[in-house]
């Protein structure tokens, strides 16, 4: 889905492409959390082990960005 969204965004203006990519990002997260919610409701998966890996890359990118900007 990400590749399809990126290919479509190439043909759009910059403003439209940003809007399309943000919308796609949001839709992917909503879909992921709906699926996870259903699986957790029926106790098919462990919530911690299912949700935590979704945020680890974002946390790592954020920490790396702060380290690169800081003067420590």
Short mmCIF file of C-alpha atoms in Angstrom, two decimals:
data_model
loop_
_atom_site.label_atom_id
_atom_site.label_comp_id
_atom_site.label_asym_id
_atom_site.label_seq_id
_atom_site.Cartn_x
_atom_site.Cartn_y
_atom_site.Cartn_z
CA UNK A 1 0.00 0.00 0.00
CA UNK A 2 2.83 2.40 0.75
CA UNK A 3 4.37 1.90 -2.69
CA UNK A 4 1.04 2.48 -4.42
CA UNK A 5 0.51 5.70 -2.45
CA UNK A 6 4.02 6.90 -3.26
CA UNK A 7 3.58 6.20 -6.98
CA UNK A 8 0.32 8.16 -7.04
CA UNK A 9 1.86 11.05 -5.07
CA UNK A 10 4.59 11.52 -7.67
CA UNK A 11 2.04 12.75 -10.21
CA UNK A 12 0.48 15.28 -7.79
CA UNK A 13 1.51 18.78 -6.82
CA UNK A 14 3.63 19.09 -3.67
CA UNK A 15 0.71 20.19 -1.49
CA UNK A 16 -1.60 17.48 -2.83
CA UNK A 17 1.12 14.85 -2.50
CA UNK A 18 1.71 15.72 1.17
CA UNK A 19 -2.00 15.56 1.85
CA UNK A 20 -2.33 12.22 0.04
CA UNK A 21 0.65 10.69 1.86
CA UNK A 22 -0.58 11.90 5.26
CA UNK A 23 -4.04 10.51 4.52
CA UNK A 24 -2.55 7.19 3.48
CA UNK A 25 -0.40 7.11 6.63
CA UNK A 26 -3.44 7.76 8.79
CA UNK A 27 -5.54 5.15 7.01
CA UNK A 28 -2.81 2.52 7.46
CA UNK A 29 -2.59 3.24 11.19
CA UNK A 30 -6.37 3.20 11.63
CA UNK A 31 -6.60 -0.11 9.77
CA UNK A 32 -3.78 -1.58 11.82
CA UNK A 33 -5.38 -0.56 15.11
CA UNK A 34 -8.80 -1.83 14.08
CA UNK A 35 -7.31 -5.23 13.27
CA UNK A 36 -5.29 -5.24 16.49
CA UNK A 37 -8.35 -4.18 18.47
CA UNK A 38 -10.40 -7.07 17.12
CA UNK A 39 -7.60 -9.55 17.79
CA UNK A 40 -7.15 -8.23 21.34
CA UNK A 41 -10.91 -8.29 21.96
CA UNK A 42 -10.98 -11.99 21.17
CA UNK A 43 -7.75 -12.50 23.16
CA UNK A 44 -5.92 -13.89 20.13
CA UNK A 45 -2.82 -11.73 20.67
CA UNK A 46 -0.98 -10.17 23.59
CA UNK A 47 -1.48 -6.37 23.49
CA UNK A 48 2.03 -5.45 24.63
CA UNK A 49 3.83 -7.69 22.18
CA UNK A 50 1.53 -6.62 19.35
CA UNK A 51 1.50 -2.84 19.84
CA UNK A 52 4.98 -2.06 21.18
CA UNK A 53 6.87 -3.01 17.98
CA UNK A 54 4.71 -0.57 16.01
CA UNK A 55 6.21 2.34 17.95
CA UNK A 56 9.83 1.24 18.40
CA UNK A 57 11.00 2.52 14.97
CA UNK A 58 9.30 5.89 15.49
CA UNK A 59 10.86 6.23 18.95
CA UNK A 60 14.28 5.30 17.56
CA UNK A 61 14.00 7.86 14.74
CA UNK A 62 12.94 10.57 17.17
CA UNK A 63 15.76 9.85 19.62
CA UNK A 64 18.29 9.80 16.78
CA UNK A 65 17.00 13.14 15.47
CA UNK A 66 17.28 14.73 18.91
CA UNK A 67 20.80 13.37 19.39
CA UNK A 68 21.90 14.77 16.03
CA UNK A 69 20.47 18.21 16.84
CA UNK A 70 21.83 18.43 20.39
CA UNK A 71 25.28 19.71 21.29
CA UNK A 72 26.03 17.13 24.01
#
